[in-house]
Amino acid sequence: MGSTKSVALKYLGALTAAGAIAAAASMAWATAPVAAASQFVVGFANPITGAEATYGVSDQHAVEMAAAQINKAGGVLGQQIKIISCDTQATPAIGVACANAFVSDHVNAVIGFFNSSISIPASAILHTANIPMVTGASTNPKLTLQGFKNVFRLCGTDNYQGAVEADFAYKQLHVKRVVVLNDEETYGQGVSSFFSSTFKKLGGTVVAPQGINAAAADFSSVLTQIKGITPAIQAIQFGGFNPAAGLLVKQARALGITVPFITDDGVIGPLFYQTGGAATVGSYLSSAPSPQDLAHVKGASKSAQTFLKAYVAKYGQPTNFAAYNYDCLYVLASAAKAEHGTSARDLIKGLAATHKYQGVTGIVNFNKIGNNVTPQYLMYKVQSNGANKIFWNPNA
Amino acid sequence: MSPQELLQQIVNGLVVGSVYGLIALGYTMVYGIVRLINFAQGGLYEVGAYLGVFIFTLMGKFSLQNPVLAIAITLLASMVLTAGLAYLVERIAYRPLRNAPLLASLVSSLAVFFLLISLVQVITGAQPLTYPAVVSTTPWHLGPVVLSLTSVVIFVVAVLMMIGMQVFVQTTKSGKAMRAVAVNRNAASLMGINATRIVSLTFVLGGAMAAAAGVLYGLNYGTVTYDMGEFGGLVAFTAAVMGGIGNVPGALVGGLTVGVISSFASAFLPNQWNEAIVFGILILILALRPQGILGERVAERA
């Protein structure tokens, strides 16, 4: 459940749900114009408004940029790409309505959804309708473990990300006792639970794992409790998003908790420093390489720099998943070309056969269940000016 | 739990509870006078917090450095503007429904609540905004307890406002008129009291309290989000009911109670249980004392 809406749902269940349905219904109208035969129609669903809109808007820009480039170069097998955008508001009920709208619009393929908590239920709808779906941001492993042949993922997965964090904490920071917190969303819980299992396997101890209510913004009780734990903990790991992460580290420092703060790529970005201020300096974040740092990845091409330049010129700095979403559309187009067709059958076959495709995020190879085997994670450290700098590269 | 931790948890609860208490004051005033649960209160709280960001930033531009003065001006300006908005809300969304069943006003208040929250998002975007760090956030170590300047300010302002409101209702002419309208609006009108004006005044005061809560919240946590009104508004509503809706000191007592309960709930149990515990205790209190902790409506205290 999206954190932003969950509170309202708890108290005003029926009412908010009705609102969501109404919003979804109006959305379905807005996207009603159905594809002309000569168009390659791609449904794009991301949080365009709401707390996680920063990412969604950046992803949308990247996909639009890719579409404009492909169209300029002649389109997909002569068909012009048309993007139908749908705002999920990071809310599962609305995201699922987006998937249904795409089905009735007969889109060729779908790029999305940002939140794992939406991608998983939405993938079932797209699976029934046999529409190919490629995500550039949903990292929960379950998504590709459902046996759906139509689902592909370009970005990495939480188990790998959580494992990199645990490896880093145990082997680089040499900490043995860690408090593990998450924001009770699918994504945050995923990263945290994979952190915990890897950390325990390495020989570390996980203390008082629990969820925090991101909507409450006051975490002082949980932190007071953490401060009182004996023997003292040596690090805090948090799985989730902003502004919860920034507020959490700020309040921890205010209470006098000085241990390292380790978190994930749901947090990385300017907002972390804005909300947490100086308290965030020195925090460690696991993340796939930012578009700015793609050059540090094995197999990354010069196209990463070209992408970044073009994006910055048009929209400013991209957020972390923008390049993956950009690659999503290109991989779809390449699948269509390989199979000489744009039907669902052609696209799914073409995607599954994608081998050593050179994208801006690196080389794309889908495995049997639809995961891209290439993505790598790095550990970043927040600098005193708020910028993120690569601190540790497990692959180096 | 060590005594030191116990004390810290109480302090944590009192700080966050003060914010709930201030918002709850608005719920309780309006309910006391017109028997309406004014859900718009949560939206006004959010608008107040956002106005605070803009006013604060504006003062930074005029290089106003004195933090006490900056806080005072921001607090007052946001309260005045939000009170104005509350007046408009009353004028547009409630007054035309004055003679309709109360349920109509209740639905109208929910509409205003969602409208205000959506407006904030449309105007400022979905990005959280941050308060300029004019106040030192360096923690104070008061014996075993860690405090910050803003947390003390929040608590003191909340108590002062509650006292001010109580004095206003009990001793001033307008306060007396308010209590008269609460007992019987028609009879009060026949006695020459301008009931329409008194109802407006109640909404305006409620809006001002919500704005104060919003600004103080922003100062303490540094970040305001477009959806903060959902959580804050609903928890404050709980606080108002717990303290005894319609009762002015009850709002603050309710707010502090909710704050401390949830603080202890998070300390002893995984956070997922937090709301279950708060509402469990609410049910318990209402079962034993249906009128809430302090009970009675504004009027009946006369």
XYZ file of C-alpha atoms in Angstrom:
698
model
C 0.000 0.000 0.000
C 1.299 3.422 -0.863
C 2.345 5.177 2.290
C 0.717 8.431 1.306
C -2.746 7.032 1.007
C -2.653 4.256 3.533
C -3.542 6.432 6.480
C -6.572 7.894 4.809
C -7.614 4.437 3.738
C -7.393 3.152 7.258
C -9.725 5.798 8.611
C -11.870 6.721 5.686
C -11.648 3.457 3.792
C -14.713 3.460 1.650
C -14.568 7.155 0.954
C -10.994 7.276 -0.279
C -11.470 4.110 -2.245
C -14.455 5.690 -3.940
C -12.308 8.711 -4.706
C -9.636 6.477 -6.181
C -12.136 4.747 -8.384
C -13.541 8.072 -9.506
C -10.033 9.316 -10.283
C -9.293 6.140 -12.176
C -12.524 6.413 -14.107
C -11.766 9.954 -15.204
C -8.296 8.798 -16.162
C -9.702 6.029 -18.296
C -11.727 8.646 -20.153
C -8.722 10.846 -20.587
C -6.774 8.057 -22.225
C -9.746 6.824 -24.234
C -8.582 7.636 -27.805
C -7.684 4.210 -29.126
C -4.623 3.487 -31.195
C -4.652 3.908 -34.924
C -3.273 0.851 -36.699
C -0.166 2.644 -37.894
C 0.916 3.505 -34.357
C 3.029 1.621 -31.886
C 1.219 2.403 -28.668
C 3.033 2.132 -25.363
C 1.294 2.568 -22.028
C 3.487 4.308 -19.485
C 2.466 4.215 -15.833
C 4.390 5.937 -13.030
C 3.640 8.184 -10.031
C 3.310 11.537 -11.818
C 1.744 13.197 -8.778
C 2.056 12.304 -5.112
C 4.984 11.878 -2.794
C 7.047 9.870 -5.268
C 6.326 12.094 -8.262
C 9.940 13.260 -8.586
C 10.899 9.844 -9.893
C 7.823 9.338 -12.042
C 8.151 12.665 -13.838
C 11.833 12.043 -14.536
C 11.043 8.565 -15.879
C 8.320 9.975 -18.085
C 10.715 12.542 -19.549
C 13.191 9.770 -20.336
C 10.572 7.650 -22.089
C 9.271 10.654 -24.036
C 12.808 11.496 -25.071
C 13.402 7.929 -26.295
C 10.091 7.984 -28.188
C 10.948 11.263 -29.898
C 14.351 9.922 -30.936
C 12.981 6.630 -32.271
C 10.151 8.401 -34.090
C 12.580 10.818 -35.697
C 14.623 7.869 -36.917
C 11.576 6.324 -38.635
C 9.685 4.752 -35.731
C 9.254 1.066 -34.956
C 8.984 -0.852 -38.240
C 7.571 2.303 -39.786
C 5.035 2.872 -37.017
C 5.263 6.031 -34.950
C 5.440 5.483 -31.187
C 2.600 6.940 -29.187
C 2.945 7.111 -25.406
C -0.220 6.902 -23.311
C 0.674 8.112 -19.855
C -1.181 7.110 -16.708
C -0.574 8.528 -13.225
C -0.513 5.805 -10.545
C -0.134 8.326 -7.678
C 1.958 5.549 -6.072
C -1.380 4.042 -4.991
C -2.090 0.391 -5.832
C -5.829 0.858 -6.451
C -5.140 3.602 -8.997
C -2.194 1.762 -10.551
C -4.323 -1.309 -11.164
C -6.945 0.928 -12.783
C -4.146 2.171 -15.090
C -3.426 -1.432 -16.122
C -7.112 -1.965 -16.900
C -7.203 1.251 -18.928
C -4.219 0.051 -20.955
C -5.999 -3.232 -21.692
C -9.074 -1.454 -23.023
C -6.840 0.868 -25.058
C -5.222 -2.163 -26.724
C -1.694 -0.884 -26.174
C 1.153 -2.837 -27.778
C 3.224 -2.837 -24.608
C 3.473 -1.256 -21.155
C 6.430 0.426 -19.471
C 6.010 0.608 -15.705
C 4.976 0.601 -12.962
C 7.314 2.413 -10.622
C 6.225 0.906 -7.285
C 6.646 -2.829 -6.762
C 3.409 -2.755 -4.783
C 1.657 -1.745 -8.026
C 3.725 -3.662 -10.559
C 2.905 -6.996 -8.948
C -0.921 -6.770 -9.056
C -0.860 -4.886 -12.389
C 1.324 -7.575 -13.993
C -1.425 -10.126 -13.350
C -3.903 -8.025 -15.338
C -1.459 -7.517 -18.195
C -0.640 -11.231 -18.114
C -4.305 -12.170 -18.540
C -4.600 -9.707 -21.423
C -1.276 -10.950 -22.853
C 0.359 -7.510 -23.036
C 4.146 -7.310 -22.682
C 5.339 -5.288 -19.694
C 8.826 -3.941 -19.074
C 9.716 -2.183 -15.838
C 12.672 0.066 -15.290
C 12.139 0.679 -11.594
C 10.243 -2.095 -9.734
C 12.865 -4.060 -7.865
C 10.867 -6.532 -5.749
C 11.928 -10.081 -6.721
C 8.348 -11.423 -6.579
C 7.437 -9.548 -9.754
C 9.319 -11.963 -11.997
C 8.707 -15.042 -9.866
C 5.035 -15.338 -10.833
C 5.738 -17.348 -13.968
C 4.387 -14.583 -16.252
C 6.061 -14.808 -19.636
C 5.063 -11.224 -20.503
C 6.970 -9.518 -17.652
C 10.512 -8.174 -18.002
C 12.677 -6.096 -15.678
C 15.618 -3.926 -16.716
C 16.612 -2.720 -13.272
C 18.099 -4.817 -10.476
C 16.296 -6.587 -7.646
C 15.991 -5.934 -3.915
C 17.695 -9.166 -2.910
C 20.801 -8.148 -4.749
C 20.614 -4.587 -3.411
C 19.976 -5.721 0.170
C 22.844 -8.190 -0.127
C 25.265 -5.497 -1.328
C 24.305 -3.330 1.665
C 24.844 -6.229 4.067
C 28.177 -7.101 2.473
C 29.235 -3.483 2.764
C 28.149 -3.158 6.398
C 29.825 -6.352 7.515
C 32.995 -6.327 5.455
C 33.695 -2.628 4.918
C 32.220 -0.934 7.998
C 32.988 -3.971 10.194
C 29.720 -3.630 12.116
C 28.139 -6.686 13.751
C 24.897 -5.396 15.325
C 22.459 -3.517 13.128
C 18.938 -2.189 13.671
C 16.818 -2.795 10.590
C 13.854 -0.494 9.855
C 11.495 -0.242 6.898
C 8.550 1.900 5.803
C 6.113 -1.050 5.555
C 5.925 -0.802 1.778
C 6.722 -3.699 -0.549
C 9.946 -2.089 -1.704
C 11.330 -1.050 1.683
C 10.390 -4.342 3.312
C 12.046 -6.187 0.439
C 15.403 -4.431 0.691
C 15.407 -4.663 4.487
C 14.535 -8.341 4.607
C 17.242 -9.251 2.090
C 19.679 -7.108 4.028
C 18.771 -9.017 7.193
C 19.095 -12.484 5.708
C 22.477 -11.754 4.107
C 23.780 -9.969 7.179
C 22.843 -12.898 9.424
C 24.458 -15.346 6.992
C 27.671 -13.345 7.198
C 27.598 -13.694 10.979
C 26.052 -10.385 12.008
C 23.133 -9.778 14.372
C 19.923 -8.030 13.338
C 18.308 -6.182 16.252
C 14.659 -5.173 16.643
C 13.617 -5.236 12.982
C 10.406 -3.244 12.522
C 8.293 -1.054 10.317
C 7.820 2.663 10.878
C 4.804 4.739 9.900
C 6.203 7.030 7.204
C 3.111 9.276 7.302
C 3.622 10.151 10.961
C 6.946 11.963 10.389
C 7.791 11.600 14.084
C 10.074 8.651 14.730
C 11.412 9.809 18.074
C 9.803 6.980 20.092
C 11.284 4.254 17.932
C 14.645 6.021 17.995
C 14.567 6.493 21.771
C 13.985 2.767 22.073
C 16.880 2.067 19.684
C 19.133 4.349 21.684
C 18.394 2.342 24.819
C 19.272 -1.052 23.313
C 22.173 -2.788 25.069
C 24.736 -3.703 23.973
C 24.668 -0.682 21.711
C 23.876 -1.124 18.032
C 26.538 -0.240 15.482
C 24.491 0.845 12.451
C 20.933 1.547 11.267
C 19.652 0.117 8.002
C 16.468 1.619 6.537
C 14.489 0.335 3.554
C 12.120 2.899 2.066
C 11.770 6.321 0.491
C 12.003 10.046 1.256
C 11.103 12.159 3.114
C 10.926 9.386 5.768
C 14.639 8.571 5.411
C 15.760 12.193 5.791
C 13.523 12.755 8.815
C 14.654 9.491 10.379
C 18.368 10.273 10.196
C 17.777 13.862 11.323
C 15.836 12.787 14.407
C 18.364 10.031 15.156
C 21.222 12.543 15.169
C 19.163 14.957 17.286
C 18.735 12.228 19.892
C 22.473 11.639 19.915
C 22.544 8.419 17.877
C 25.737 8.650 15.839
C 26.080 5.197 14.243
C 26.294 4.874 10.438
C 23.021 5.127 8.506
C 22.681 2.724 5.573
C 19.827 3.009 3.113
C 18.803 2.385 -0.487
C 18.134 3.785 -3.927
C 14.582 4.710 -2.994
C 16.242 7.406 -0.931
C 19.163 8.556 -3.060
C 18.614 11.996 -4.591
C 18.571 15.674 -3.583
C 15.464 15.278 -1.410
C 17.365 13.225 1.168
C 19.728 16.097 1.908
C 16.917 18.671 1.733
C 14.842 16.911 4.373
C 17.628 15.651 6.596
C 20.143 18.475 6.161
C 23.594 18.090 7.664
C 22.454 14.951 9.512
C 22.482 13.023 6.228
C 26.162 13.713 5.586
C 28.134 10.491 5.829
C 25.092 8.236 5.182
C 25.675 5.253 2.901
C 23.251 4.513 0.083
C 23.143 1.497 -2.177
C 22.101 2.319 -5.693
C 22.420 1.289 -9.270
C 24.848 3.744 -10.837
C 23.258 7.137 -11.331
C 23.067 8.245 -14.971
C 25.979 10.526 -14.152
C 28.072 7.580 -12.945
C 27.175 4.977 -15.542
C 30.656 5.213 -17.002
C 31.900 3.368 -13.903
C 29.916 0.290 -14.797
C 31.331 -2.635 -16.700
C 29.888 -2.737 -20.186
C 28.499 0.804 -20.127
C 28.888 2.577 -23.396
C 29.504 6.106 -24.502
C 25.759 6.285 -25.066
C 25.401 6.877 -21.316
C 27.102 10.230 -21.696
C 25.070 11.075 -24.803
C 21.877 10.239 -22.938
C 22.834 12.338 -19.949
C 23.783 15.341 -22.086
C 20.543 15.217 -24.075
C 18.449 14.751 -20.947
C 20.097 17.512 -18.949
C 19.766 19.921 -21.883
C 16.032 19.334 -22.024
C 14.859 18.524 -18.492
C 17.677 19.081 -15.991
C 19.214 16.314 -13.880
C 17.514 12.910 -14.212
C 16.635 10.788 -11.191
C 18.018 7.305 -10.781
C 15.648 5.203 -12.815
C 15.334 7.547 -15.796
C 18.043 5.830 -17.835
C 16.467 2.428 -17.187
C 13.101 3.678 -18.426
C 14.810 5.151 -21.470
C 16.334 1.750 -22.191
C 12.944 0.050 -21.677
C 11.515 1.704 -24.781
C 14.616 1.033 -26.853
C 14.634 -2.631 -25.826
C 10.955 -2.885 -26.833
C 11.713 -1.306 -30.193
C 14.637 -3.650 -30.720
C 12.474 -6.663 -29.856
C 9.919 -5.588 -32.470
C 12.632 -5.177 -35.082
C 14.142 -8.576 -34.300
C 10.793 -10.327 -34.769
C 9.563 -8.097 -37.617
C 6.287 -7.549 -35.857
C 4.586 -5.567 -33.129
C 2.043 -8.109 -31.900
C 2.209 -9.219 -28.278
C 3.561 -12.583 -29.421
C 6.347 -10.957 -31.426
C 7.300 -8.541 -28.668
C 7.382 -11.153 -25.902
C 9.412 -13.503 -28.088
C 11.770 -10.673 -29.053
C 12.191 -9.481 -25.468
C 12.893 -12.983 -24.196
C 15.540 -13.393 -26.878
C 17.201 -10.034 -26.072
C 20.858 -10.830 -25.885
C 23.746 -8.458 -25.308
C 21.646 -5.430 -26.217
C 23.803 -2.338 -25.654
C 21.713 0.141 -23.660
C 22.757 3.307 -21.874
C 22.589 1.451 -18.548
C 24.858 -1.321 -19.750
C 24.374 -4.567 -21.621
C 20.862 -6.019 -21.375
C 20.442 -9.787 -21.122
C 17.119 -11.158 -19.890
C 17.230 -14.491 -18.086
C 14.499 -17.140 -18.151
C 12.235 -15.388 -15.681
C 12.638 -11.964 -17.327
C 15.246 -10.341 -15.080
C 18.089 -8.415 -16.617
C 21.199 -10.150 -15.336
C 23.504 -7.160 -15.764
C 22.499 -4.396 -13.274
C 25.083 -3.643 -10.654
C 24.827 -1.846 -7.349
C 27.338 0.547 -5.850
C 27.556 2.088 -2.387
C 27.370 5.874 -2.347
C 28.288 8.201 0.507
C 26.653 11.591 1.115
C 29.224 14.402 0.981
C 29.208 17.554 3.086
C 27.601 19.526 0.220
C 24.826 16.930 -0.082
C 26.183 15.339 -3.254
C 26.477 11.551 -3.521
C 29.858 10.095 -4.309
C 30.695 6.473 -5.128
C 32.228 5.036 -1.979
C 32.501 1.329 -2.721
C 32.119 -0.710 -5.876
C 31.633 -4.401 -5.068
C 32.462 -5.306 -8.651
C 35.748 -3.444 -8.742
C 12.825 0.381 29.933
C 15.177 2.569 31.925
C 13.737 5.593 33.769
C 15.753 7.784 31.430
C 14.099 6.198 28.417
C 10.703 6.471 30.068
C 11.172 10.196 30.554
C 12.364 10.676 26.991
C 9.323 8.814 25.651
C 7.000 11.055 27.665
C 8.738 14.134 26.278
C 8.500 12.749 22.724
C 4.798 12.145 23.242
C 4.114 15.587 24.703
C 5.790 17.339 21.752
C 3.902 15.530 19.032
C 0.759 15.556 21.197
C 0.845 19.357 21.461
C 0.498 19.618 17.687
C -2.469 17.226 17.720
C -3.960 19.175 20.617
C -3.819 22.480 18.737
C -5.559 21.002 15.699
C -8.057 19.326 18.001
C -8.955 22.726 19.499
C -10.511 23.649 16.149
C -12.505 20.436 15.949
C -13.773 20.878 19.449
C -14.735 24.581 19.131
C -16.726 24.026 15.970
C -18.374 20.920 17.351
C -19.234 22.728 20.561
C -21.021 25.511 18.699
C -22.629 23.880 15.668
C -22.231 20.158 16.423
C -20.350 19.606 13.216
C -17.206 17.503 12.834
C -15.310 19.923 10.638
C -12.949 17.641 8.742
C -11.609 20.654 6.841
C -9.521 21.238 9.961
C -6.855 18.819 8.673
C -6.655 20.740 5.401
C -6.388 24.093 7.211
C -3.546 22.688 9.306
C -1.685 21.755 6.138
C -2.361 25.092 4.450
C -1.100 26.842 7.588
C 2.108 24.830 7.502
C 2.676 25.652 3.827
C 1.938 29.346 4.307
C 4.538 29.194 7.056
C 7.177 27.956 4.613
C 6.461 30.801 2.212
C 6.394 33.492 4.865
C 9.582 32.189 6.422
C 11.350 32.101 3.086
C 10.093 35.579 2.326
C 11.552 36.891 5.571
C 14.846 35.268 4.708
C 14.832 37.417 1.576
C 14.429 40.539 3.710
C 17.298 39.157 5.793
C 15.356 39.105 9.016
C 17.794 37.283 11.250
C 16.252 37.362 14.729
C 14.767 33.859 15.073
C 12.272 34.758 17.823
C 10.873 37.613 15.764
C 10.854 35.456 12.636
C 8.901 32.710 14.368
C 6.445 35.170 15.900
C 5.766 36.939 12.590
C 5.417 33.679 10.673
C 3.115 32.217 13.274
C 0.878 35.307 13.346
C 0.816 35.852 9.592
C 0.011 32.227 8.859
C -2.697 32.226 11.543
C -4.318 35.365 10.144
C -4.251 34.131 6.553
C -5.523 30.671 7.449
C -8.225 32.199 9.626
C -9.288 34.179 6.555
C -9.410 30.974 4.566
C -11.447 29.321 7.325
C -13.897 32.245 7.101
C -14.256 31.692 3.353
C -14.749 27.973 3.884
C -17.503 28.632 6.373
C -19.108 31.219 4.074
C -19.002 29.027 0.961
C -19.208 25.438 2.166
C -21.260 25.543 5.376
C -23.453 28.643 5.595
C -25.600 27.691 2.587
C -26.197 24.326 4.285
C -27.133 25.870 7.625
C -30.695 24.609 7.500
C -29.914 21.315 5.779
C -29.401 18.138 7.829
C -26.032 18.093 9.636
C -24.921 15.181 7.495
C -24.803 17.524 4.487
C -22.344 19.810 6.262
C -20.277 16.810 7.279
C -19.926 15.682 3.678
C -19.217 19.255 2.691
C -16.410 19.407 5.254
C -14.869 16.250 3.798
C -15.036 17.825 0.358
C -13.229 20.920 1.639
C -10.627 18.708 3.298
C -9.795 16.897 0.057
C -10.008 20.124 -1.934
C -7.478 21.916 0.278
C -5.048 19.009 0.167
C -5.342 18.713 -3.602
C -4.921 22.470 -4.012
C -1.702 22.411 -2.021
C -0.429 19.648 -4.268
C -1.479 21.406 -7.472
C 0.089 24.701 -6.424
C 3.326 23.521 -4.814
C 3.800 20.148 -6.506
C 4.163 16.839 -4.769
C 7.686 17.517 -3.548
C 7.976 17.987 0.190
C 9.010 21.545 1.111
C 11.529 22.373 3.770
C 11.473 25.115 6.408
C 14.521 27.354 6.355
C 16.692 26.390 9.314
C 16.388 29.677 11.226
C 16.094 27.990 14.563
C 19.004 26.110 15.999
C 18.210 22.400 16.076
C 21.149 21.622 18.350
C 19.817 19.236 20.970
C 19.792 20.310 24.621
C 20.698 17.751 27.211
C 18.473 18.445 30.172
C 19.635 15.849 32.622
C 18.834 12.497 31.012
C 16.410 13.985 28.471
C 17.242 15.322 25.011
C 15.197 18.368 23.986
C 15.272 20.935 21.218
C 14.298 24.596 21.274
C 11.434 23.992 18.864
C 9.993 21.152 20.907
C 9.823 23.398 23.963
C 8.272 26.202 21.891
C 5.619 23.803 20.567
C 4.577 22.678 24.007
C 4.526 26.174 25.519
C 2.624 27.716 22.612
C 0.062 24.916 22.683
C -0.594 25.364 26.394
C -0.769 29.165 26.071
C -3.218 28.987 23.187
C -5.414 26.546 25.028
C -5.495 28.828 28.087
C -6.155 31.849 25.887
C -9.020 30.075 24.206
C -10.527 28.998 27.493
C -10.311 32.533 28.882
C -11.836 33.871 25.687
C -14.785 31.488 25.794
C -15.417 31.928 29.514
C -14.894 35.641 30.091
C -15.321 37.765 26.970
C -18.575 39.003 25.550
C -18.034 37.121 22.304
C -17.205 34.007 24.301
C -20.414 34.345 26.247
C -22.306 34.784 22.981
C -20.607 31.656 21.693
C -21.818 29.657 24.638
C -25.301 31.046 24.183
C -25.363 30.049 20.519
C -24.123 26.591 21.494
C -27.058 26.101 23.864
C -29.723 27.307 21.452
C -29.009 29.231 18.307
C -32.565 30.462 17.788
C -33.011 31.619 21.341
C -29.655 33.374 21.228
C -30.707 35.165 18.020
C -33.926 36.311 19.681
C -31.811 37.757 22.476
C -30.056 39.929 19.921
C -26.931 37.840 19.410
C -25.721 37.755 15.838
C -25.521 33.963 15.609
C -24.189 33.947 12.042
C -21.270 36.107 13.095
C -20.555 33.933 16.123
C -20.484 30.764 14.010
C -18.066 32.485 11.612
C -15.904 33.521 14.532
C -15.721 29.919 15.724
C -14.511 28.674 12.365
C -11.994 31.523 12.165
C -10.554 30.663 15.577
C -10.366 26.984 14.626
C -8.491 27.882 11.453
C -6.022 30.012 13.386
C -5.306 27.143 15.804
C -4.790 24.739 12.891
C -2.335 27.167 11.276
C -0.394 27.512 14.529
C -0.150 23.717 14.717
C 1.050 23.582 11.101
C 3.773 26.204 11.529
C 5.026 24.647 14.768
C 5.068 21.224 13.187
C 7.075 22.591 10.252
C 9.539 24.288 12.566
C 10.130 21.143 14.546
C 10.352 18.554 11.772
C 11.651 20.867 9.049
C 9.648 19.209 6.284
C 6.043 19.632 5.183
C 4.322 17.290 2.742
C 1.159 17.848 0.756
C -0.478 14.883 2.479
C 0.426 15.820 6.067
C -3.136 17.022 6.640
C -4.523 13.510 6.219
C -2.629 11.979 9.093
C -2.517 15.070 11.309
C -6.184 15.878 10.797
C -7.406 12.402 11.570
C -5.225 11.841 14.614
C -6.291 15.238 15.960
C -9.911 14.264 15.443
C -9.247 11.194 17.575
C -7.611 13.437 20.162
C -10.630 15.739 20.254
C -12.978 12.804 20.808
C -10.702 11.300 23.441
C -10.468 14.518 25.418
C -14.197 15.130 25.194
C -15.304 16.855 22.012
C -16.693 20.313 22.637
C -14.450 20.801 25.644
C -11.591 23.303 25.171
C -9.032 21.964 27.687
C -10.150 18.484 26.646
C -8.651 19.049 23.191
C -5.184 19.578 24.607
C -5.564 16.773 27.135
C -6.709 14.485 24.325
C -3.826 15.542 22.089
C -1.223 14.960 24.755
C -2.820 11.629 25.697
C -2.758 10.403 22.110
C 0.843 11.604 21.742
C 2.069 9.856 24.858
C 0.114 6.651 24.192
C 1.477 6.324 20.674
C 4.944 7.149 21.919
C 4.801 4.325 24.444
C 3.111 1.991 21.973
C 6.038 2.435 19.562
C 8.480 1.879 22.390
C 7.040 -1.422 23.560
C 5.604 -2.936 20.407
C 6.505 -2.978 16.724
C 5.267 0.210 15.093
C 2.588 -1.624 13.129
C 0.608 -1.824 16.379
C 0.703 1.895 17.008
C -2.676 2.914 15.635
C -4.343 -0.249 16.911
C -3.197 0.637 20.434
C -4.262 4.299 20.170
C -7.705 3.356 18.931
C -7.993 0.477 21.364
C -7.484 2.902 24.222
C -9.904 5.345 22.603
C -12.562 2.629 22.596
C -11.764 1.789 26.211
C -12.048 5.419 27.299
C -15.290 5.924 25.402
C -16.734 2.727 26.875
C -15.984 3.903 30.410
C -16.557 7.619 29.809
C -18.661 8.134 26.677
C -18.230 11.884 27.035
C -14.435 11.629 26.775
C -11.788 12.302 29.422
C -13.005 15.777 30.376
C -16.437 15.462 28.810
C -19.129 18.138 28.343
C -19.570 20.602 25.562
C -18.470 24.222 25.669
C -21.953 25.395 26.543
C -22.655 23.011 29.337
C -19.633 24.201 31.229
C -21.195 27.616 31.627
